[in-house]
PDB file of C-alpha atoms in Angstrom:
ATOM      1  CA  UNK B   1       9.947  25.777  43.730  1.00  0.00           C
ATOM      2  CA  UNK B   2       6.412  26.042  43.249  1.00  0.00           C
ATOM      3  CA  UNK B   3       4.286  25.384  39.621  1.00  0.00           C
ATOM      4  CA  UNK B   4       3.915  29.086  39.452  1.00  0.00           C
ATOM      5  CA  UNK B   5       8.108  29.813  39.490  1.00  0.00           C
ATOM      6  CA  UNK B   6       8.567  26.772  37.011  1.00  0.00           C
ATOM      7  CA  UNK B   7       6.247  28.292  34.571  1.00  0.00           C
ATOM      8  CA  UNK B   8       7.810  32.032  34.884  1.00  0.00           C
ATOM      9  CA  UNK B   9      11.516  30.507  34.745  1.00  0.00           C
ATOM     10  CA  UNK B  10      11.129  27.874  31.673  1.00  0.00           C
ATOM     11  CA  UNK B  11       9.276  31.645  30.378  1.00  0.00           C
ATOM     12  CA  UNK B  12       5.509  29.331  30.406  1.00  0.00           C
ATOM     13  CA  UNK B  13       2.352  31.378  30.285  1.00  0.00           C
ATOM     14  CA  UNK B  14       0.638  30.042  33.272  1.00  0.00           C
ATOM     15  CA  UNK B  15      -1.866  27.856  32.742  1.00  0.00           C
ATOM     16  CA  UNK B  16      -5.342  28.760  32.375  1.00  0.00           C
ATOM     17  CA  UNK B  17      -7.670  28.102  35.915  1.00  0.00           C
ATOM     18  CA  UNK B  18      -9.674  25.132  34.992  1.00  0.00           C
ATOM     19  CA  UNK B  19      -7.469  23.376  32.177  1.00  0.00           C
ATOM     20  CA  UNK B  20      -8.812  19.908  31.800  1.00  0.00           C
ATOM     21  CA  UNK B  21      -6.119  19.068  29.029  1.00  0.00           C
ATOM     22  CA  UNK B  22      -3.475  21.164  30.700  1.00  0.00           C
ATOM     23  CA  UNK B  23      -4.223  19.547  33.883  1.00  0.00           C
ATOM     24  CA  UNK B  24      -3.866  16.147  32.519  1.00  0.00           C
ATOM     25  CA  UNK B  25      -1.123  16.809  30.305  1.00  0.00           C
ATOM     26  CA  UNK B  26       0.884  18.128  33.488  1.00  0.00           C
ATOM     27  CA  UNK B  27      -0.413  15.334  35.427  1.00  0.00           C
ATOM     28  CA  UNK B  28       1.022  12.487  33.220  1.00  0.00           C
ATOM     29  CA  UNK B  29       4.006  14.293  32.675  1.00  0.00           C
ATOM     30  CA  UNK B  30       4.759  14.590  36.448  1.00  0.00           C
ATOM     31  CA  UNK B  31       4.117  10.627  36.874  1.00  0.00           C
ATOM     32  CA  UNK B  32       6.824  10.256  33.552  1.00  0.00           C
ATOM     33  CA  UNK B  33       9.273  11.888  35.777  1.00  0.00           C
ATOM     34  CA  UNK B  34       8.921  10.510  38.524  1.00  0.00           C
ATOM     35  CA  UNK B  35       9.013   7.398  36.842  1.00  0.00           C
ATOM     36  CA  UNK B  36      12.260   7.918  35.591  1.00  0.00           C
ATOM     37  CA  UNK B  37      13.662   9.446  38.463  1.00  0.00           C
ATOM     38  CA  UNK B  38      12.785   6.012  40.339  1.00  0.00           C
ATOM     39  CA  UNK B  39      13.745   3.580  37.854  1.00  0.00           C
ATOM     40  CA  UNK B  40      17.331   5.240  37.460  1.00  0.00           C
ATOM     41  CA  UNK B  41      17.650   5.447  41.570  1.00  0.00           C
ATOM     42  CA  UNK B  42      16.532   1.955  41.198  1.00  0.00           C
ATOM     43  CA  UNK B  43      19.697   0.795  38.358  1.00  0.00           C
ATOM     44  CA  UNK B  44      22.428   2.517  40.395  1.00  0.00           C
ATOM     45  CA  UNK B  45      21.256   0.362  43.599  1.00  0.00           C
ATOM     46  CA  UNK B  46      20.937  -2.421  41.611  1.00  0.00           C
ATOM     47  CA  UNK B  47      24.658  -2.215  40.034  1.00  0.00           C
ATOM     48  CA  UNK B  48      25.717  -1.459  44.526  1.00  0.00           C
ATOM     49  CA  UNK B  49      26.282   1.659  44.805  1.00  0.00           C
ATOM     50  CA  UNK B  50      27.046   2.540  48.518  1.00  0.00           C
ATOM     51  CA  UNK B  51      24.783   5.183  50.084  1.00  0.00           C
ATOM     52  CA  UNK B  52      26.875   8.378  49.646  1.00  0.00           C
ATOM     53  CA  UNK B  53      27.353   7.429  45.920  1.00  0.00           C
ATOM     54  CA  UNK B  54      23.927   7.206  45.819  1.00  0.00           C
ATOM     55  CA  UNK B  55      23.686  10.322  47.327  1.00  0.00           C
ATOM     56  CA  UNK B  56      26.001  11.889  44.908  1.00  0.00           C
ATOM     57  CA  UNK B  57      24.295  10.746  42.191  1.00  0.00           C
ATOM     58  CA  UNK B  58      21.253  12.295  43.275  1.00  0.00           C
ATOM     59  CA  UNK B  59      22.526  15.587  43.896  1.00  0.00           C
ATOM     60  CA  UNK B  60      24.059  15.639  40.453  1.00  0.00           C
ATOM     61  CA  UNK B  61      20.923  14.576  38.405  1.00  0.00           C
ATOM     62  CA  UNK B  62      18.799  17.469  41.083  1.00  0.00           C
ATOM     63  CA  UNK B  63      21.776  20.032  39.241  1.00  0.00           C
ATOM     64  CA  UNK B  64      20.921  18.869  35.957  1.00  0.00           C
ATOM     65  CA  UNK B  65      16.905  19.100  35.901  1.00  0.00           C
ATOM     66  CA  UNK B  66      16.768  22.396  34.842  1.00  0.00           C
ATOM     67  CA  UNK B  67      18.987  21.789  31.733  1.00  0.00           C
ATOM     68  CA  UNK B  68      16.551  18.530  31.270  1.00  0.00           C
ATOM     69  CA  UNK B  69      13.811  20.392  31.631  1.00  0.00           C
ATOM     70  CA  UNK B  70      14.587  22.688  28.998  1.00  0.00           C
ATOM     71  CA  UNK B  71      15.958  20.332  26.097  1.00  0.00           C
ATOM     72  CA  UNK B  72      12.826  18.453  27.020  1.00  0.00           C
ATOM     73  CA  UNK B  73      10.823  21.675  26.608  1.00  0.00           C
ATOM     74  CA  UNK B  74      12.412  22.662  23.277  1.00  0.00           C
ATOM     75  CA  UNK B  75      11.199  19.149  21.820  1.00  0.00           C
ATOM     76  CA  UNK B  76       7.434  19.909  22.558  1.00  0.00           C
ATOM     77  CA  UNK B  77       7.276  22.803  20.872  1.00  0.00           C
ATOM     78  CA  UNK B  78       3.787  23.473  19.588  1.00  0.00           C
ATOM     79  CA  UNK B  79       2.771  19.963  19.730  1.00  0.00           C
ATOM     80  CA  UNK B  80      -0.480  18.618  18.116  1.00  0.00           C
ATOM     81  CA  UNK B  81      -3.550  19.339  19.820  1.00  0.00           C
ATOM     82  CA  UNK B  82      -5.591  16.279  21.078  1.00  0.00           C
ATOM     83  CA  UNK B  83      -8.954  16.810  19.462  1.00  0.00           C
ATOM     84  CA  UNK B  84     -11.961  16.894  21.967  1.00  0.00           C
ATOM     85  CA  UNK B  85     -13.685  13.624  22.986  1.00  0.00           C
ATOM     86  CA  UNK B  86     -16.834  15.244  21.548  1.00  0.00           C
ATOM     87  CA  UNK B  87     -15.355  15.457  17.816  1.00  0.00           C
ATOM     88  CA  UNK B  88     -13.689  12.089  17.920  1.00  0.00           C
ATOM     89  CA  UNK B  89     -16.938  10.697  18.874  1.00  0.00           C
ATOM     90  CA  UNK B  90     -18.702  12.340  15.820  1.00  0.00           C
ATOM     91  CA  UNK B  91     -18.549  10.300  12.316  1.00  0.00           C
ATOM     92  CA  UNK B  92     -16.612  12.831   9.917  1.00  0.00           C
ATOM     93  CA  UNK B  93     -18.912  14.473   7.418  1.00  0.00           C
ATOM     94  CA  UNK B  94     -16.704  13.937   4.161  1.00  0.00           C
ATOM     95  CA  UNK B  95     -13.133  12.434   3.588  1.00  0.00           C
ATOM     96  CA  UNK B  96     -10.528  14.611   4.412  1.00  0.00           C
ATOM     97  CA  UNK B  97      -8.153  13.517   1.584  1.00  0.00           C
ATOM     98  CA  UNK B  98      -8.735  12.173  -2.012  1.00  0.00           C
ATOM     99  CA  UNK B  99      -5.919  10.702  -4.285  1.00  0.00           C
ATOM    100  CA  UNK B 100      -4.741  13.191  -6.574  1.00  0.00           C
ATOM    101  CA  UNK B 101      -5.801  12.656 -10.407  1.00  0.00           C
ATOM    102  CA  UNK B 102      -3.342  10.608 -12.464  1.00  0.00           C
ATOM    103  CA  UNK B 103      -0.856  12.871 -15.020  1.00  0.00           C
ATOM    104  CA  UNK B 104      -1.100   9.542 -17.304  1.00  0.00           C
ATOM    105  CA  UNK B 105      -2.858  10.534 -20.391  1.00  0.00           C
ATOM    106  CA  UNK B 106      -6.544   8.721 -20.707  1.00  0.00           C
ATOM    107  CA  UNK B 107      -6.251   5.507 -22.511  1.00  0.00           C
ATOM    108  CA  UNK B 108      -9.378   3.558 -24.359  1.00  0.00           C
ATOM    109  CA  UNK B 109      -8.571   0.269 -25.979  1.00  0.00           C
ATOM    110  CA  UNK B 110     -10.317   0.347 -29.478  1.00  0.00           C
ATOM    111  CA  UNK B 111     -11.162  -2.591 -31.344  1.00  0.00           C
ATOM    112  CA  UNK B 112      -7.656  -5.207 -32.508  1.00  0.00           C
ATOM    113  CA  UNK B 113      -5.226  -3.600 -30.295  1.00  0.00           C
ATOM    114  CA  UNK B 114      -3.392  -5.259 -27.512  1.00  0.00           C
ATOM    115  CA  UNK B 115      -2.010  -3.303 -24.680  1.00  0.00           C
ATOM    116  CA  UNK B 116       1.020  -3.633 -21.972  1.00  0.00           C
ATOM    117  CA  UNK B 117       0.554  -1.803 -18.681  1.00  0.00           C
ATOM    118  CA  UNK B 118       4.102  -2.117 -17.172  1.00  0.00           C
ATOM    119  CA  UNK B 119       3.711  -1.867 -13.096  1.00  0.00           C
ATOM    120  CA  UNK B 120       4.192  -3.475  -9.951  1.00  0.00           C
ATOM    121  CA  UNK B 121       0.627  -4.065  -9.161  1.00  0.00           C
ATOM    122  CA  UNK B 122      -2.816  -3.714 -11.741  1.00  0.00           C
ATOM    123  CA  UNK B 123      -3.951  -0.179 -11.141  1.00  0.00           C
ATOM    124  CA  UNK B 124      -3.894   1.719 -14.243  1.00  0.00           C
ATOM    125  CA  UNK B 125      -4.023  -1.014 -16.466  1.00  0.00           C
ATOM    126  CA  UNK B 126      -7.660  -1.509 -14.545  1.00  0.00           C
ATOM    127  CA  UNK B 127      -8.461   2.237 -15.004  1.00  0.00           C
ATOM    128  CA  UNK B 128      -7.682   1.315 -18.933  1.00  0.00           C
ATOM    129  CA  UNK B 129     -10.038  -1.695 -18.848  1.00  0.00           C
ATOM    130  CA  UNK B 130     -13.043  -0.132 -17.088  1.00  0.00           C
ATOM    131  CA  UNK B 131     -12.480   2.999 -19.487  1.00  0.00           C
ATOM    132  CA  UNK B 132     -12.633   0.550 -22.129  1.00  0.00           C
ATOM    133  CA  UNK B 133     -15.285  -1.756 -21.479  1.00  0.00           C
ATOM    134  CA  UNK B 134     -18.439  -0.176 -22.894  1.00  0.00           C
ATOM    135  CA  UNK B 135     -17.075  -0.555 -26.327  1.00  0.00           C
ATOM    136  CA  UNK B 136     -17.264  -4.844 -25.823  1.00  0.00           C
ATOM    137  CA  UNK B 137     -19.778  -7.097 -24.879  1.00  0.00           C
ATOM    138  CA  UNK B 138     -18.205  -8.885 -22.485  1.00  0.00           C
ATOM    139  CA  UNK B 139     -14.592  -8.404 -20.499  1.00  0.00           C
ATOM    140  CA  UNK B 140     -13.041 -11.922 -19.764  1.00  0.00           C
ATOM    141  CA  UNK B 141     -10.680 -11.936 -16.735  1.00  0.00           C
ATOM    142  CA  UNK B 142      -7.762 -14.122 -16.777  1.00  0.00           C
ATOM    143  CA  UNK B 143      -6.022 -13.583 -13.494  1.00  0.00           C
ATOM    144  CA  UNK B 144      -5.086 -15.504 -10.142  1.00  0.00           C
ATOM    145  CA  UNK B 145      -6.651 -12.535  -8.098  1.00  0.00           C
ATOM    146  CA  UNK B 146      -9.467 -11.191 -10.204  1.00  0.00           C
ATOM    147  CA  UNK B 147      -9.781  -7.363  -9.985  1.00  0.00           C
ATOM    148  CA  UNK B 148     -13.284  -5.819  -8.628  1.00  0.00           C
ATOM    149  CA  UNK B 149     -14.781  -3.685 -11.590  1.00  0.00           C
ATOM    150  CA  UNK B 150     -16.861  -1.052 -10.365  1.00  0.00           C
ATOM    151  CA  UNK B 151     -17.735   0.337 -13.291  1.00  0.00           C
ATOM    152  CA  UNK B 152     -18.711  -2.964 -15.150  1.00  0.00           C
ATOM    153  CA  UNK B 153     -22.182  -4.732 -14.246  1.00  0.00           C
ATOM    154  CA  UNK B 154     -21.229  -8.124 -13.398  1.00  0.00           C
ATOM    155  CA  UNK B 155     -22.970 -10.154 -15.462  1.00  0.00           C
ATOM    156  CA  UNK B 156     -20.736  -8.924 -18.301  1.00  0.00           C
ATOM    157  CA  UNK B 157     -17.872 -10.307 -16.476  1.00  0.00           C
ATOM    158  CA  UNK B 158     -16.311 -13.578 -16.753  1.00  0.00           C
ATOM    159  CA  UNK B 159     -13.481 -15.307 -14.636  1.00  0.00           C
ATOM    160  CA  UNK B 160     -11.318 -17.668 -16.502  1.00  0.00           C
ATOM    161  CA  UNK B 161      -9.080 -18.684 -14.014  1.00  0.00           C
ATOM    162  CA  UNK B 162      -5.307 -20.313 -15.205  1.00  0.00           C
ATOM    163  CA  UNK B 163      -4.747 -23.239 -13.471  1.00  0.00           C
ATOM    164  CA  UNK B 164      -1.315 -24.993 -12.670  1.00  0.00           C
ATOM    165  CA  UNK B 165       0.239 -27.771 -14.568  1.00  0.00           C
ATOM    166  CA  UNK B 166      -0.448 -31.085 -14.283  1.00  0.00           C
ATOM    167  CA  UNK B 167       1.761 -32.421 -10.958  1.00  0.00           C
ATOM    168  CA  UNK B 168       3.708 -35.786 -11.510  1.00  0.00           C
ATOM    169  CA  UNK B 169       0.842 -37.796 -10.269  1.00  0.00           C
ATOM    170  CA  UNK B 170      -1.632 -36.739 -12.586  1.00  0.00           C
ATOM    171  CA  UNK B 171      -3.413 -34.074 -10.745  1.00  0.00           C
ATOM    172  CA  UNK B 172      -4.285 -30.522 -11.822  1.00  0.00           C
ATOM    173  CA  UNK B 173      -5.421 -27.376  -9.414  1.00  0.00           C
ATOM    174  CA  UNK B 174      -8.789 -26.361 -10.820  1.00  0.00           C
ATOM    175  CA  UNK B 175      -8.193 -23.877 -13.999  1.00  0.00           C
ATOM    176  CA  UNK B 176      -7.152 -23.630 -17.655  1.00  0.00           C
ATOM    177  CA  UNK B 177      -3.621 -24.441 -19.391  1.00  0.00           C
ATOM    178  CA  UNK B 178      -2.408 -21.980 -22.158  1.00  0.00           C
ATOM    179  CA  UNK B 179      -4.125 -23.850 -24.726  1.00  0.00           C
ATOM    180  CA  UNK B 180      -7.506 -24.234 -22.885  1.00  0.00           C
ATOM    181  CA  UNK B 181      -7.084 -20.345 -22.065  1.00  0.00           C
ATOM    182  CA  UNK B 182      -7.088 -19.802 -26.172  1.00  0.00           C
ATOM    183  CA  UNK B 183     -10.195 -21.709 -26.896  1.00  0.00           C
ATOM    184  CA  UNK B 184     -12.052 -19.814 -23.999  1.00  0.00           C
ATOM    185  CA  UNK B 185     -11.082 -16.589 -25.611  1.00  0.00           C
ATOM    186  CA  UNK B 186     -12.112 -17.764 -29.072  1.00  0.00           C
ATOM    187  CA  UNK B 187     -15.141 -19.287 -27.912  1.00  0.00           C
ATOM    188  CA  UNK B 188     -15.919 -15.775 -26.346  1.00  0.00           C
ATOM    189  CA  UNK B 189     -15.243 -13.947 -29.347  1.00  0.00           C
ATOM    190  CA  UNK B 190     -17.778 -15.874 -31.863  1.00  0.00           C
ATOM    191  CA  UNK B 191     -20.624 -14.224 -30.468  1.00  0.00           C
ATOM    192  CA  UNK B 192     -18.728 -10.465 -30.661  1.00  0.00           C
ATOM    193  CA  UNK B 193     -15.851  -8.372 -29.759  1.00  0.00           C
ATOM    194  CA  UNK B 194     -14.778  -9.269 -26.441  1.00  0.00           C
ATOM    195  CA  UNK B 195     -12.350  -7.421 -24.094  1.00  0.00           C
ATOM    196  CA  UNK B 196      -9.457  -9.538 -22.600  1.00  0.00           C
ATOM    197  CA  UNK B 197      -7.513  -8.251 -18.986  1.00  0.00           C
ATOM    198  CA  UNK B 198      -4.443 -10.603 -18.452  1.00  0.00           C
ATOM    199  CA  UNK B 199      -2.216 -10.200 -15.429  1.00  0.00           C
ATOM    200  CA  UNK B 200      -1.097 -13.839 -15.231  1.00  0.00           C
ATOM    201  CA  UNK B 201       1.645 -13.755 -17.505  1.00  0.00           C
ATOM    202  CA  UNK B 202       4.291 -14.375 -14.268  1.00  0.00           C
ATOM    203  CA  UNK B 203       2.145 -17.348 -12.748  1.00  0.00           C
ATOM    204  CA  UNK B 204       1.654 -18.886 -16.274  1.00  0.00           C
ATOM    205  CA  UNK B 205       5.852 -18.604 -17.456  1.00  0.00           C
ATOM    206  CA  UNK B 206       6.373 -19.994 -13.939  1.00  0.00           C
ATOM    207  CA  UNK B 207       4.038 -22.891 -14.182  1.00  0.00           C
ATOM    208  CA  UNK B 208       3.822 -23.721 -18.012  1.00  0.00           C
ATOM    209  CA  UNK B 209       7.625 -22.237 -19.008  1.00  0.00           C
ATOM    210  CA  UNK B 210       8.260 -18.938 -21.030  1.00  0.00           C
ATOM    211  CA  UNK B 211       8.162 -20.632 -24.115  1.00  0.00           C
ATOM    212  CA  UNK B 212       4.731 -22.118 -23.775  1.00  0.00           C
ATOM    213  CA  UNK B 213       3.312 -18.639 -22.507  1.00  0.00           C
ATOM    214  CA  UNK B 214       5.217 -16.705 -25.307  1.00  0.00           C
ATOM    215  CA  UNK B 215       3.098 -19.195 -27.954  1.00  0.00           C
ATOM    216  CA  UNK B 216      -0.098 -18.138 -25.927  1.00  0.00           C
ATOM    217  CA  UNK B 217       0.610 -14.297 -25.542  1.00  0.00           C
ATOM    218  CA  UNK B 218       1.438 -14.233 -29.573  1.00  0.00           C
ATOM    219  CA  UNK B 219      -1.890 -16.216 -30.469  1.00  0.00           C
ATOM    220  CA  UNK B 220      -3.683 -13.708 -28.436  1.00  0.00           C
ATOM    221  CA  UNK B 221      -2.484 -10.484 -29.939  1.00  0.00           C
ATOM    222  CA  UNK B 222      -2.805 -11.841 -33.739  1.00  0.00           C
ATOM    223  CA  UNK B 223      -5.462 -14.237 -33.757  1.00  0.00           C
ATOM    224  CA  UNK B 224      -7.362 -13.637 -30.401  1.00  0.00           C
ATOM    225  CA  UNK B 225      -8.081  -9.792 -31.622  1.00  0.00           C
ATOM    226  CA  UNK B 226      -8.986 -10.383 -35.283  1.00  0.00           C
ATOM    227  CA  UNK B 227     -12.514 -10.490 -34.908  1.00  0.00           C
ATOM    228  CA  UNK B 228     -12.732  -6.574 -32.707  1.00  0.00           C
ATOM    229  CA  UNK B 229     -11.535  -8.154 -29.901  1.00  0.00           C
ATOM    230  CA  UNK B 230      -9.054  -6.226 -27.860  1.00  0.00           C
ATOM    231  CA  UNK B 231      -6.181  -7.566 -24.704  1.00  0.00           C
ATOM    232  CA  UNK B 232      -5.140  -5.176 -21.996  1.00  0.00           C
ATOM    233  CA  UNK B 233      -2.107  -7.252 -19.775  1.00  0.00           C
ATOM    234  CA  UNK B 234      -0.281  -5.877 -16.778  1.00  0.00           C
ATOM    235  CA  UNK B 235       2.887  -7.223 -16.040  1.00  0.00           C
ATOM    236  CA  UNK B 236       5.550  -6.430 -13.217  1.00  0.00           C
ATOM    237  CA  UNK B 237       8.828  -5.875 -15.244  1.00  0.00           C
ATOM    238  CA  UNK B 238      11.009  -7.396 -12.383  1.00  0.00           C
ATOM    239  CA  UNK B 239       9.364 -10.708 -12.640  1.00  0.00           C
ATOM    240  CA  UNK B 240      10.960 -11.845 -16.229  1.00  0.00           C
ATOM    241  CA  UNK B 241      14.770 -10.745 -17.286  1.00  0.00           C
ATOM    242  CA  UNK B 242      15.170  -8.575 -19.409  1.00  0.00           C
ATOM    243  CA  UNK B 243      15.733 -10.130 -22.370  1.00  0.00           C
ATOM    244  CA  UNK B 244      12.579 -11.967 -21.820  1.00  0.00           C
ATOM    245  CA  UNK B 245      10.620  -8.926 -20.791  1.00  0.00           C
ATOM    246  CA  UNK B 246      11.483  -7.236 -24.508  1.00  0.00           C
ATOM    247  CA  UNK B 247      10.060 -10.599 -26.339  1.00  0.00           C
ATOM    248  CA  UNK B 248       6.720  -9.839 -24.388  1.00  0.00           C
ATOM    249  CA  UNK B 249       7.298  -6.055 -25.252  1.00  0.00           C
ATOM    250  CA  UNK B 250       7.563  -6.643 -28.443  1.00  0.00           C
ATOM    251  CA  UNK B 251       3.986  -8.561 -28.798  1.00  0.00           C
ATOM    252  CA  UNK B 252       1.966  -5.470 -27.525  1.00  0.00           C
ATOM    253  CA  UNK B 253       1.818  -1.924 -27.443  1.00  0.00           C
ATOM    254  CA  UNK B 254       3.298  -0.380 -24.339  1.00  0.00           C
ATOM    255  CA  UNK B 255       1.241   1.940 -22.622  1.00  0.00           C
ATOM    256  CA  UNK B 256       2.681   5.496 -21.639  1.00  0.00           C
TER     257      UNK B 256
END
């Protein structure tokens, strides 16, 4: 049966003269088969089939290629075009896709308040602090992984890293305990309202104990914000139980 017969049987326009992509696409689809068609002769030999089984085999996948054909057919349906070597070459002119905007409502932190961001990773407690930040002289950052600010000039920003507690032999990693952490921030604050971002609160519970952070977290929201200061925190709500996530609640105001 010739190309021509296939096409007007499986009901295929025929192709136009000249193709390229239909050419190819034919091409690599022929080799597929005849892949197939080997590697299955191949298995039947290979398990000793005698020749007229193999022969029978044969004739009864030959019966079934037009059935095969078909279901194969039905499956590449209007697939995707490949785009042109030409346009994948070019550099696109603009992105094709931008985030949609957030439904959250717009926060700003003003001056004494102290904010919880609830969420698996800092995103929109970020968007709060770099909405926030021209209101403050400086933004102190107390995280493991500081954030990149884009909207902040760095030399307003400052990095106070927590470090972990001190090991059995003495040593510390490099970084501030709780109480360090608290003299930073009031040291900060002296000169004028400052602007606090905390996503630490996991790392220090885990390395100083809950209690020892919940002392830190309520000096910080009473004391650390008397003076125009402000605290945004983001927290992941799966790292503390619950009954220890609601004593944090309670020390801030949860953003919505």
């Amino acid at each position: 049966m010739s190309e021509g017969d296939a096409d007007r049987r499986l009901g295929r326009p025929p192709p136009p003269v000249g193709d390229d992509e239909y050419i190819e696409g034919y091409s690599k689809g022929y080799g597929d088969g005849l892949r197939e068609a080997l590697r299955e002769l191949r298995a039947h030999a290979g398990r000793g089939a005698s020749p007229q089984e193999l022969r029978m085999l044969i004739e009864s996948r030959l019966a079934r290629i037009p059935d095969d054909v078909e279901v194969k057919r039905k499956g590449l349906l209007a697939p995707p075009r490949r785009a042109p070597w030409a346009s994948l070459l070019r550099p696109p002119a603009a992105p094709s896709w931008t985030p949609p905007p957030s439904s959250l409502p717009a926060l700003v932190v003003e001056s004494g308040e102290t904010f919880l961001v609830k969420e698996d990773r800092p995103r929109r407690a970020l968007e709060v602090l770099e909405r926030s930040a021209p209101s403050y002289r400086r933004v102190l950052l107390i995280s493991q992984r500081p954030p990149t600010l884009m909207s902040v000039p760095s030399e307003r920003v400052e990095l106070i890293r927590p470090g972990a507690a001190r090991s059995e032999g003495g040593g510390a990693a490099p970084g501030l305990d709780p109480s360090a952490l608290a003299g930073r921030i009031r040291e900060a604050g002296d000169a004028g309202p400052v602007l606090v971002y905390l996503d630490a609160i996991e790392f220090l519970a885990t390395e100083y104990s809950l209690e020892v952070t919940m002392r830190f977290l309520g000096w910080m929201t009473t004391d650390g914000v008397r003076n125009g200061s402000a605290v945004v925190a983001s927290l992941s709500p799966r790292t503390l139980e619950p009954r220890d996530l609601s004593r944090v609640e309670r020390l801030f105001r949860i953003a919505q």
